[in-house]
mmCIF file of C-alpha atoms in Angstrom:
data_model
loop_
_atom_site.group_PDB
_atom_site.id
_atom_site.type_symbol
_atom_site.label_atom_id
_atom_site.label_comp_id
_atom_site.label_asym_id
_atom_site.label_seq_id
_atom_site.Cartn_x
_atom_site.Cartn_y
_atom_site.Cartn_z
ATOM 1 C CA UNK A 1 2.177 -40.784 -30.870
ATOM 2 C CA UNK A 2 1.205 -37.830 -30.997
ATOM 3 C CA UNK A 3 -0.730 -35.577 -33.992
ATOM 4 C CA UNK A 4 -0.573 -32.460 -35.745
ATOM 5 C CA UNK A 5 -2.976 -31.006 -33.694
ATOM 6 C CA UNK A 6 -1.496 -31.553 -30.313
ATOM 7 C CA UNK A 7 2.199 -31.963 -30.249
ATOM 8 C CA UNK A 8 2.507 -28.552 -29.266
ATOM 9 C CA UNK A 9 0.247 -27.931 -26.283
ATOM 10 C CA UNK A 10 0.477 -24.488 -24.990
ATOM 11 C CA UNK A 11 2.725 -21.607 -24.036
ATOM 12 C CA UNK A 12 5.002 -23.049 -21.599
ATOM 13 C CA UNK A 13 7.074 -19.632 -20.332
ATOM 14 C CA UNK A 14 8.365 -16.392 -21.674
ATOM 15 C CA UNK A 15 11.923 -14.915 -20.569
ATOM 16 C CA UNK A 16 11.959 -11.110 -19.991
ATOM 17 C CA UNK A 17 14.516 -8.552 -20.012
ATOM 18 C CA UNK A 18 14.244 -6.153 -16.283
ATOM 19 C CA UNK A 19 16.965 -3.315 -15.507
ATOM 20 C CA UNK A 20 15.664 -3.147 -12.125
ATOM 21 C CA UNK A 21 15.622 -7.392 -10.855
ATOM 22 C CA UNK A 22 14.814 -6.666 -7.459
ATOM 23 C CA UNK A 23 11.954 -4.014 -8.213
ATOM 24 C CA UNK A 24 10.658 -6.024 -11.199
ATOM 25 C CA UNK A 25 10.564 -9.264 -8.564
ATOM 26 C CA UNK A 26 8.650 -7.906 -6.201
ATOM 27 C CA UNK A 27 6.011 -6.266 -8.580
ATOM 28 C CA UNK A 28 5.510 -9.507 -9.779
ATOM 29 C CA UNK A 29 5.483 -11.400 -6.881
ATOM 30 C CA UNK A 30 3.654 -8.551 -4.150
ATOM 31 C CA UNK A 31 1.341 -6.753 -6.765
ATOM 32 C CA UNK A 32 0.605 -9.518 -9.655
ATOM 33 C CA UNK A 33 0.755 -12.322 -6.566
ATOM 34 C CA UNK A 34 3.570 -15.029 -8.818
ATOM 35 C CA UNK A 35 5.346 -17.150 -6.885
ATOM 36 C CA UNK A 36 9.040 -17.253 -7.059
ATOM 37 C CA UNK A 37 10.352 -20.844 -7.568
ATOM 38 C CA UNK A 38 14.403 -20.194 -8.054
ATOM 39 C CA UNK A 39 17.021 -17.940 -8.928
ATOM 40 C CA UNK A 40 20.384 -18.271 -10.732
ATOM 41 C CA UNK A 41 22.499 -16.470 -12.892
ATOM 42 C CA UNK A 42 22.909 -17.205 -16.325
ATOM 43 C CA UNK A 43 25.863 -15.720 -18.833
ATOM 44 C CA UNK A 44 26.540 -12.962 -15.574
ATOM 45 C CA UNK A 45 22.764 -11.684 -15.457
ATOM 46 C CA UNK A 46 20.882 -12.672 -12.611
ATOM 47 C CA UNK A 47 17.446 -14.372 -13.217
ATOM 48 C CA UNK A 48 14.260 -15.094 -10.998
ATOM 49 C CA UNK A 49 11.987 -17.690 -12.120
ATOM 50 C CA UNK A 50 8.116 -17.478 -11.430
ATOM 51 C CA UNK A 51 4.811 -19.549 -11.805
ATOM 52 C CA UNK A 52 0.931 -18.807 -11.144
ATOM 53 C CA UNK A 53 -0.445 -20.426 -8.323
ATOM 54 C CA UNK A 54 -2.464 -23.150 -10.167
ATOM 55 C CA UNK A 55 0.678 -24.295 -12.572
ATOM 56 C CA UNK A 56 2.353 -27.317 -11.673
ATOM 57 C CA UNK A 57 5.342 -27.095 -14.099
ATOM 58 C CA UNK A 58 8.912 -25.206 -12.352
ATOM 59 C CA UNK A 59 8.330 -22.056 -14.025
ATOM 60 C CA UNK A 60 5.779 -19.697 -17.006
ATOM 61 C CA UNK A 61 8.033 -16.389 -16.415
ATOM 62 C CA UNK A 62 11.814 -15.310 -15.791
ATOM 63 C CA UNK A 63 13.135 -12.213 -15.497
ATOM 64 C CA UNK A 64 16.870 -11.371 -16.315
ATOM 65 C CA UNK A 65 18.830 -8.303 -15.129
ATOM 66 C CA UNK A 66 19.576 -6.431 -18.184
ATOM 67 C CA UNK A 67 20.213 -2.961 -19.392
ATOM 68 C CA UNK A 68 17.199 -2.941 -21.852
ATOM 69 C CA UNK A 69 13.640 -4.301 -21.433
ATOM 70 C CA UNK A 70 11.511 -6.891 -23.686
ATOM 71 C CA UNK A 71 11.184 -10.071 -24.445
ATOM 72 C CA UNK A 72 14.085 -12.868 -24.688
ATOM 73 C CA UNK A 73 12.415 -15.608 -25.821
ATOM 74 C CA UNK A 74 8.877 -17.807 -25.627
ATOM 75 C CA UNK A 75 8.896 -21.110 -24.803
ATOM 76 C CA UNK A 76 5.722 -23.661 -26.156
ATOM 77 C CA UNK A 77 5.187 -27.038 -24.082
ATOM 78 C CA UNK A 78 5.524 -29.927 -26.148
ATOM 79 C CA UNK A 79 3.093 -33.329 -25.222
ATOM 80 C CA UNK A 80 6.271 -35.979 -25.692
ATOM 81 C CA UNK A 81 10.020 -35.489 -26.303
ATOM 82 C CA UNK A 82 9.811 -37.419 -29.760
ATOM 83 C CA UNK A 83 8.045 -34.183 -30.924
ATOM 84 C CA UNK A 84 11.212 -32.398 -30.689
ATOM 85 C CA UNK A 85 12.956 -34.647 -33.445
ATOM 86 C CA UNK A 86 9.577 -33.685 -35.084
ATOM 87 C CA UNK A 87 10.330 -30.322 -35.370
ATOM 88 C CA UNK A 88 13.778 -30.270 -35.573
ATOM 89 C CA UNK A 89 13.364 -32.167 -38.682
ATOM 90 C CA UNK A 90 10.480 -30.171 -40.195
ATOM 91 C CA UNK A 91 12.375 -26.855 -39.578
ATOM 92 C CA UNK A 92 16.051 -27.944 -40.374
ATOM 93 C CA UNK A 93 13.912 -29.485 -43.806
ATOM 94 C CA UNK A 94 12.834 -25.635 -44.374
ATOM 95 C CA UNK A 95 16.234 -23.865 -43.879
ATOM 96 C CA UNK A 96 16.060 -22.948 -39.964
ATOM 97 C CA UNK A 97 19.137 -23.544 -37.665
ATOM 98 C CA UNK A 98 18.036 -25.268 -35.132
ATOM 99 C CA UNK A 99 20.225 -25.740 -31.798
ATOM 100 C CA UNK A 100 19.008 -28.497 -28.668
ATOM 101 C CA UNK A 101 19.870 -28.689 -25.251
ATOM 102 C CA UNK A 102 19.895 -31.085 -22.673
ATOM 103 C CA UNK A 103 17.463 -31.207 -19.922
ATOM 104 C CA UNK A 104 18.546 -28.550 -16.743
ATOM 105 C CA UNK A 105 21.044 -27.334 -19.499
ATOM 106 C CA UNK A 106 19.380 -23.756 -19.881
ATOM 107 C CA UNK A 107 18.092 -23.485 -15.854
ATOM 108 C CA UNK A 108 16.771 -24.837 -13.127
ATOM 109 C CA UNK A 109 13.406 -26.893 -13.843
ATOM 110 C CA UNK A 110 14.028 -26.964 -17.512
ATOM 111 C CA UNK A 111 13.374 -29.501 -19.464
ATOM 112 C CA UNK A 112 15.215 -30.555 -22.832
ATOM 113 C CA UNK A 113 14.243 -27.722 -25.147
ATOM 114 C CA UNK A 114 15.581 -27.143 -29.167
ATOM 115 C CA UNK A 115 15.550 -23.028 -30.104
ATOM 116 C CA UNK A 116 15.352 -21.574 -33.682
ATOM 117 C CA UNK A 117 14.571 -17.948 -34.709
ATOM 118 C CA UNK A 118 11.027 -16.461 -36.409
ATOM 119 C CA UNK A 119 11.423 -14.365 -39.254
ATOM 120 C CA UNK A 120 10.442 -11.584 -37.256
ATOM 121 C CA UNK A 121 14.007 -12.329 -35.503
ATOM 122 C CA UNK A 122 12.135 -13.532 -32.103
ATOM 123 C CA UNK A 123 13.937 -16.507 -30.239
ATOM 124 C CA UNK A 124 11.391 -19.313 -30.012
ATOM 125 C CA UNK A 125 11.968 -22.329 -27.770
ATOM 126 C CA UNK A 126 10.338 -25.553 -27.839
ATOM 127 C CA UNK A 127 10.504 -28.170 -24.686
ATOM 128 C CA UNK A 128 9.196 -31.308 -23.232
ATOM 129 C CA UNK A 129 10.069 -32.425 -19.378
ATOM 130 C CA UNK A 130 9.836 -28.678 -17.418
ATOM 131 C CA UNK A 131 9.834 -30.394 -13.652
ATOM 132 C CA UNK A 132 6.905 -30.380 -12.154
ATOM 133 C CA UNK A 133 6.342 -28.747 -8.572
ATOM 134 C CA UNK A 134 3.039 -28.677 -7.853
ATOM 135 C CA UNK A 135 0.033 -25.757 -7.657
ATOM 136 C CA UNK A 136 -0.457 -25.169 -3.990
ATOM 137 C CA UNK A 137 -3.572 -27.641 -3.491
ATOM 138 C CA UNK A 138 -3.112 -31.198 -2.538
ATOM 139 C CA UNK A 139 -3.934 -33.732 -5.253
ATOM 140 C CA UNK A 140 -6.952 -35.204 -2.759
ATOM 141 C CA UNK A 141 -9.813 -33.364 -2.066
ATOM 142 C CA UNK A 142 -8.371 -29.925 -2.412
ATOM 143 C CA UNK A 143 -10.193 -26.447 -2.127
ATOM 144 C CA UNK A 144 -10.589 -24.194 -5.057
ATOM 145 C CA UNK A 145 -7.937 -22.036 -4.510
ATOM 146 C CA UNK A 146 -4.989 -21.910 -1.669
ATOM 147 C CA UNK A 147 -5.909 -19.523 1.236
ATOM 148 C CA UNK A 148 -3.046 -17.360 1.404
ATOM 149 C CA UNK A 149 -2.591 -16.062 -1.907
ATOM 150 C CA UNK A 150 -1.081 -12.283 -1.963
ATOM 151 C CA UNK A 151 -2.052 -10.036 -4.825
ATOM 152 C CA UNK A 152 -3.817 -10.213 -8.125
ATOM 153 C CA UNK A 153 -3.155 -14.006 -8.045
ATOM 154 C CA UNK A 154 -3.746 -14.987 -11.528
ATOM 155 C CA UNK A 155 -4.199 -18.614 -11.741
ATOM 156 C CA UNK A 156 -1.707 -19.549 -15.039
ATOM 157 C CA UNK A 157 0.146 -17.373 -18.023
ATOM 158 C CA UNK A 158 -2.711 -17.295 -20.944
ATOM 159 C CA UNK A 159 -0.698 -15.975 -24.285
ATOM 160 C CA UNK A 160 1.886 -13.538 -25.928
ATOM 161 C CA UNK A 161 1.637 -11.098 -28.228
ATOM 162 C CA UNK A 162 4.444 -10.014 -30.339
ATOM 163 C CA UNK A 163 5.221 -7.487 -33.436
ATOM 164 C CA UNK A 164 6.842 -8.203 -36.874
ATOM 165 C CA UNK A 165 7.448 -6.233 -39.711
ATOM 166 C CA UNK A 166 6.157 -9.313 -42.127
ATOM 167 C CA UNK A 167 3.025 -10.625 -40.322
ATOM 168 C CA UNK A 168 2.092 -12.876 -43.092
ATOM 169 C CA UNK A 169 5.672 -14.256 -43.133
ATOM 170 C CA UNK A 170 5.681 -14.893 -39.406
ATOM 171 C CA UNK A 171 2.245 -16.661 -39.659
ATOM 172 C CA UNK A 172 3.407 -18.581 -42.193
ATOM 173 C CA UNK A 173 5.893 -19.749 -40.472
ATOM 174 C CA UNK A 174 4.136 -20.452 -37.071
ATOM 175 C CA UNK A 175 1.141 -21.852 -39.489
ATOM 176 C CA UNK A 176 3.363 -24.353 -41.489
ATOM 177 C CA UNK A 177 6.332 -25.262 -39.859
ATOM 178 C CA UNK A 178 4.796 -24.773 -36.235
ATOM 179 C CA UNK A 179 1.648 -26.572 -36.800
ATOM 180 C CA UNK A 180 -0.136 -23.573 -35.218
ATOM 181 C CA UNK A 181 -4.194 -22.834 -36.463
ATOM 182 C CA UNK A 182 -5.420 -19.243 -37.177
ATOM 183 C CA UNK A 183 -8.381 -18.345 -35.562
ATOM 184 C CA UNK A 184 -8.652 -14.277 -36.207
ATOM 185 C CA UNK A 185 -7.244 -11.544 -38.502
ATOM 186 C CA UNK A 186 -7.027 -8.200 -39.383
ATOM 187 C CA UNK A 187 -6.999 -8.033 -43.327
ATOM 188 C CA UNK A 188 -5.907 -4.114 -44.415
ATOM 189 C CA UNK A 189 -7.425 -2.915 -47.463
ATOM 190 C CA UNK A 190 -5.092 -4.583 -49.907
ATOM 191 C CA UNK A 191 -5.584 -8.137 -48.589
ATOM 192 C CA UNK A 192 -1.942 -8.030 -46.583
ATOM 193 C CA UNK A 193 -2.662 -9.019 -42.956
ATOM 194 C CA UNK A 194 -2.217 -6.459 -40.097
ATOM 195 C CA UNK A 195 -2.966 -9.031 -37.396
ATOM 196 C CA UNK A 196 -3.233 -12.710 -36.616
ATOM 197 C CA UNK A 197 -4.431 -15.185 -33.928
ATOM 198 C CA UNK A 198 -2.563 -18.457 -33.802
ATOM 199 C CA UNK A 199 -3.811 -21.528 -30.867
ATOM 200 C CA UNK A 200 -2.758 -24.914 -30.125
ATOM 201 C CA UNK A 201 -4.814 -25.228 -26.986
ATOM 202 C CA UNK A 202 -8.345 -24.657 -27.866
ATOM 203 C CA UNK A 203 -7.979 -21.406 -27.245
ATOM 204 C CA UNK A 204 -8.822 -18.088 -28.939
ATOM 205 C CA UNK A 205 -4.674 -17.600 -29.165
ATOM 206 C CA UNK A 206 -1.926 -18.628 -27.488
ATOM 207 C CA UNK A 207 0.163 -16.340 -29.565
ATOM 208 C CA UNK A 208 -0.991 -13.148 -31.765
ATOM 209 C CA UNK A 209 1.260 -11.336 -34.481
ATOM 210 C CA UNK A 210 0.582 -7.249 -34.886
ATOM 211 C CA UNK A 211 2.557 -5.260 -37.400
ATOM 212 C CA UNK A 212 5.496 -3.656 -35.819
ATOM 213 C CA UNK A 213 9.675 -3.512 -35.346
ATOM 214 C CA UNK A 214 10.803 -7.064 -35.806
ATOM 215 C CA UNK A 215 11.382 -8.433 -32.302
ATOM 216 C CA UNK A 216 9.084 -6.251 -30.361
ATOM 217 C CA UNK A 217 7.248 -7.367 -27.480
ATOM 218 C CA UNK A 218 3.268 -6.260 -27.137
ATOM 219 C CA UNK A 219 2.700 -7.887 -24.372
ATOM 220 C CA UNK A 220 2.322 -11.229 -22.577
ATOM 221 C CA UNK A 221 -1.118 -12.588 -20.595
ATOM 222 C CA UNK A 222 -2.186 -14.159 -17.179
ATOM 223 C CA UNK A 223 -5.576 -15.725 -17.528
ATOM 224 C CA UNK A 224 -8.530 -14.653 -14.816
ATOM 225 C CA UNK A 225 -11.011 -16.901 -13.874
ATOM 226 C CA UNK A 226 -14.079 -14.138 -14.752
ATOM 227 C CA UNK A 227 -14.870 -10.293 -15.691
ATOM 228 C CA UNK A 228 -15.366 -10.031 -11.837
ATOM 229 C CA UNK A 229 -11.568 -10.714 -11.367
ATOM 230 C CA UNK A 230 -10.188 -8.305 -14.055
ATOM 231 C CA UNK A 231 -12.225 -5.785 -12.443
ATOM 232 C CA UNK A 232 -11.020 -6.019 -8.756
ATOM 233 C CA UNK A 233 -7.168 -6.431 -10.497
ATOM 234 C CA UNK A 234 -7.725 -2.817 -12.070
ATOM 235 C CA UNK A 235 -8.613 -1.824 -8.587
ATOM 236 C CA UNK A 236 -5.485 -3.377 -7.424
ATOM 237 C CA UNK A 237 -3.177 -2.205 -9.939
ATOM 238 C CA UNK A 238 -4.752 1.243 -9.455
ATOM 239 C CA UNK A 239 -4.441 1.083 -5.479
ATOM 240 C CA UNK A 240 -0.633 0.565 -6.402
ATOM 241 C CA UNK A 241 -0.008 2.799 -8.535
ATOM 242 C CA UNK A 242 1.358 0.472 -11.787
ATOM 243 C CA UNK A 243 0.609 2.779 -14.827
ATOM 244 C CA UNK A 244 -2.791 1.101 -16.764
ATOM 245 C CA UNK A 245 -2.841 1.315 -20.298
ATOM 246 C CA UNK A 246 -5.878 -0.050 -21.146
ATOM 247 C CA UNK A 247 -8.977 -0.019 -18.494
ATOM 248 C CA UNK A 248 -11.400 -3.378 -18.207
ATOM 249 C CA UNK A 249 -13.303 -3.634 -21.782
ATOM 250 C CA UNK A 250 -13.428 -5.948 -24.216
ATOM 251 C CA UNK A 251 -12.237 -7.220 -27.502
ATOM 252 C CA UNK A 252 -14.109 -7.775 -30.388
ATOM 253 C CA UNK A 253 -11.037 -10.454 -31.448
ATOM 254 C CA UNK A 254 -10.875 -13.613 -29.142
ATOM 255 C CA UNK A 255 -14.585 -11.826 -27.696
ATOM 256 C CA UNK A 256 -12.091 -11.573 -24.637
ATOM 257 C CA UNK A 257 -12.222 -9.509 -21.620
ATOM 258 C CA UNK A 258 -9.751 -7.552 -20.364
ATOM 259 C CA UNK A 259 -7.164 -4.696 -19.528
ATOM 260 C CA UNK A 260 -3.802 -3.748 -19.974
ATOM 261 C CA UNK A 261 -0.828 -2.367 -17.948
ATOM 262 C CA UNK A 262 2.993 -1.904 -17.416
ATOM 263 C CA UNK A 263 5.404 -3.798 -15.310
ATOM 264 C CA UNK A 264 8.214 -1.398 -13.567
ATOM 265 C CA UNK A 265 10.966 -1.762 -16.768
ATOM 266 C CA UNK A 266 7.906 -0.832 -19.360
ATOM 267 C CA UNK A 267 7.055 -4.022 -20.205
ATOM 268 C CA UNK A 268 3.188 -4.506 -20.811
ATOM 269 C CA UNK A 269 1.149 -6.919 -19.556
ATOM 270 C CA UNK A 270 -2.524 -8.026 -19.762
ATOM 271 C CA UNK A 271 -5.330 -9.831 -17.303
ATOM 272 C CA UNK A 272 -7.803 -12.131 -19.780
ATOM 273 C CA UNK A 273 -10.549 -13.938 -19.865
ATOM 274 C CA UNK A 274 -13.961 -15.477 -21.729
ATOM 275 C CA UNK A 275 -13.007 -16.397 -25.687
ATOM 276 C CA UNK A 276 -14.396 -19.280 -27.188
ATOM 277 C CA UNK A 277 -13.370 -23.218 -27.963
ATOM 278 C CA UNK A 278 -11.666 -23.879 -31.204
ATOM 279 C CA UNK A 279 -12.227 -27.014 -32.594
ATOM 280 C CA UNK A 280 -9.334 -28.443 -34.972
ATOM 281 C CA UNK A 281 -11.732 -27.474 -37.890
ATOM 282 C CA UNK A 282 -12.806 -23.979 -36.718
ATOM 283 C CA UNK A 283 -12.651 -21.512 -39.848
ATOM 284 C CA UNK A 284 -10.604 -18.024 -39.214
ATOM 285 C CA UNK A 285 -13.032 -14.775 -38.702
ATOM 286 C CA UNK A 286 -11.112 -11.893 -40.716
ATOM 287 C CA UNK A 287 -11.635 -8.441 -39.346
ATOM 288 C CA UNK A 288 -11.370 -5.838 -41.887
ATOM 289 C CA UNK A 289 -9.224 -2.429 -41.839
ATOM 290 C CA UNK A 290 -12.009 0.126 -41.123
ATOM 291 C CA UNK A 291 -13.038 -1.987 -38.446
ATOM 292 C CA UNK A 292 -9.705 -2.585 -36.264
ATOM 293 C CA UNK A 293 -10.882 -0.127 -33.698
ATOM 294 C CA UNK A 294 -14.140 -2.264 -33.007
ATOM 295 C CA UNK A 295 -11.975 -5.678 -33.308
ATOM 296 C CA UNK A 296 -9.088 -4.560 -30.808
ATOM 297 C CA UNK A 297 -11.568 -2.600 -28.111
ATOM 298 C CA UNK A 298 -15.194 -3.499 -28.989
ATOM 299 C CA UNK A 299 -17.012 -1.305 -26.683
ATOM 300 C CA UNK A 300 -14.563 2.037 -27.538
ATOM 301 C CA UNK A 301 -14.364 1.063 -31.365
ATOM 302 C CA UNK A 302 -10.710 2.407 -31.529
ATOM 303 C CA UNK A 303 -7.648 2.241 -30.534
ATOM 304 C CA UNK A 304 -5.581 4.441 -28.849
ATOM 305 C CA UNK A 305 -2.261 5.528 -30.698
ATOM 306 C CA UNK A 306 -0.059 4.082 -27.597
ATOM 307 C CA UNK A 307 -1.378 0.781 -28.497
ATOM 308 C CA UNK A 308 0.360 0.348 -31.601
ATOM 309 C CA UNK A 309 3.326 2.335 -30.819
ATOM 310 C CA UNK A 310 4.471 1.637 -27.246
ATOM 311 C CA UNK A 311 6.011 -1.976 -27.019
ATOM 312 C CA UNK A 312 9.527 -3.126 -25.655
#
């Protein structure tokens, strides 16, 4: 059975609005180096499903056809289907609709999922029993890494980053009913919180909270091995042409590395890597107001205005 700690076990996918399918597909698979595992077409849009070479689950990233761009839903990975009774009882206890679907029900690889809105009015999904495909290396002796990767190649997705108008509300809510721990914030001068970090793998965050339009998406993470492979991506995306927001630095939050950059539809993404272990009785570090600059880009010590206003 499992505990509080570790019934949820990571991000398990997002779902992304494209108006451009084709275009958005082969950025992702040609430039960014995903793999594309199916397609179908769900409620008339189109979709393409994607994973990261070393994932062995169906799918981390879909993109449906759409006239607007941003995020659809995320989707956390659950350790064993009982947990989903788990949570449908703790959340339907609380007041949240809560609505369940049968494994396959939603798409191709899926496993049986319940989905339930954030106060922040973002769809989140929880599942248990995504099929499993493999990561491109044989389970007996395998190499490091496959041979004939093609671009960027980031081995897995790392974390999302969202926007709500109510960031204490949505942390609440992904805190108590979600059994997610905060690691980081960013207290303004009043005490209200500008910014959390939320994990359930051990990570720095698996999911981070900024004050914004409910329903915005920030951005969502692949994870890179080291600093050497964020900096030969920025070379890549560069080479390319895909519009970087953010060069290689690093935060002073999560003490990650990284940088930042846009998708064809506008929809930012980040490479990541270093942060720390979080034990299950790590306290939170709180940032304060005059220094956000320092905690968002450590080496800079501020943040550029596009930062907190561009999202989709």
């Amino acid at each position: 059975m499992a505990t509080t700690s570790d019934r949820i076990i990571r991000l398990q996918h997002v779902e992304v609005r494209v108006p451009d399918l084709e275009l958005a597909t082969a950025y992702y698979t040609e430039v960014l180096g995903l793999v594309e595992t199916a397609r179908d077409e769900r409620d008339g849009a189109p979709r393409v499903f994607l994973k990261c070479w070393d994932e062995r689950e169906h799918h981390s990233v879909i993109l449906r056809e759409a006239p607007t761009y941003g995020l659809d839903h995320m989707s956390f990975k659950l350790n064993e289907a009982s947990d989903l009774d788990h949570f449908t009882t703790k959340l339907e206890a609380a007041g949240v609709p809560v609505k369940r679907f049968a494994a396959r029900e939603l798409g191709p690889g899926w496993g049986e999922a319940i989905r339930f809105e954030a106060p922040s009015g973002h769809l989140v999904e929880l599942t248990h029993g995504t099929e499993r495909i493999g990561n491109m290396l044989p389970k007996t002796n395998p190499p490091p890494r496959p041979q004939d990767l093609i671009g960027i190649a980031p081995p897995r997705l790392d974390h999302l980053f969202v926007m709500a108008e109510d960031v204490e509300a949505f942390t609440a809510f992904f805190c108590e009913l979600l059994e997610f721990r905060l690691t980081e914030q960013i207290l303004a001068n009043d005490g209200h919180q500008l910014a959390t970090f939320l994990e359930h793998s051990h990570t720095p965050h698996d999911i981070a909270v900024i004050t914004g339009p409910n329903g915005a998406l920030h951005h969502f993470a692949f994870w890179m091995d080291d600093w050497n492979g964020i900096r030969e991506a920025a070379d890549a995306l560069a080479y390319h042409g895909v519009p970087i927001d953010v060069a290689p630095t690093r935060h002073g939050v999560t003490r990650g590395y990284t940088t930042y950059f846009f998708d064809p539809a506008g929809n930012r993404n980040e490479l990541f890597t270093g942060g720390y272990w979080v034990d299950p009785d790590f306290e939170p570090i709180t940032w304060t107001e005059e220094e956000m600059g320092r905690a968002i880009f450590y080496y800079h010590r501020q943040v550029n205005e596009r930062f907190f206003t561009v999202h989709s």
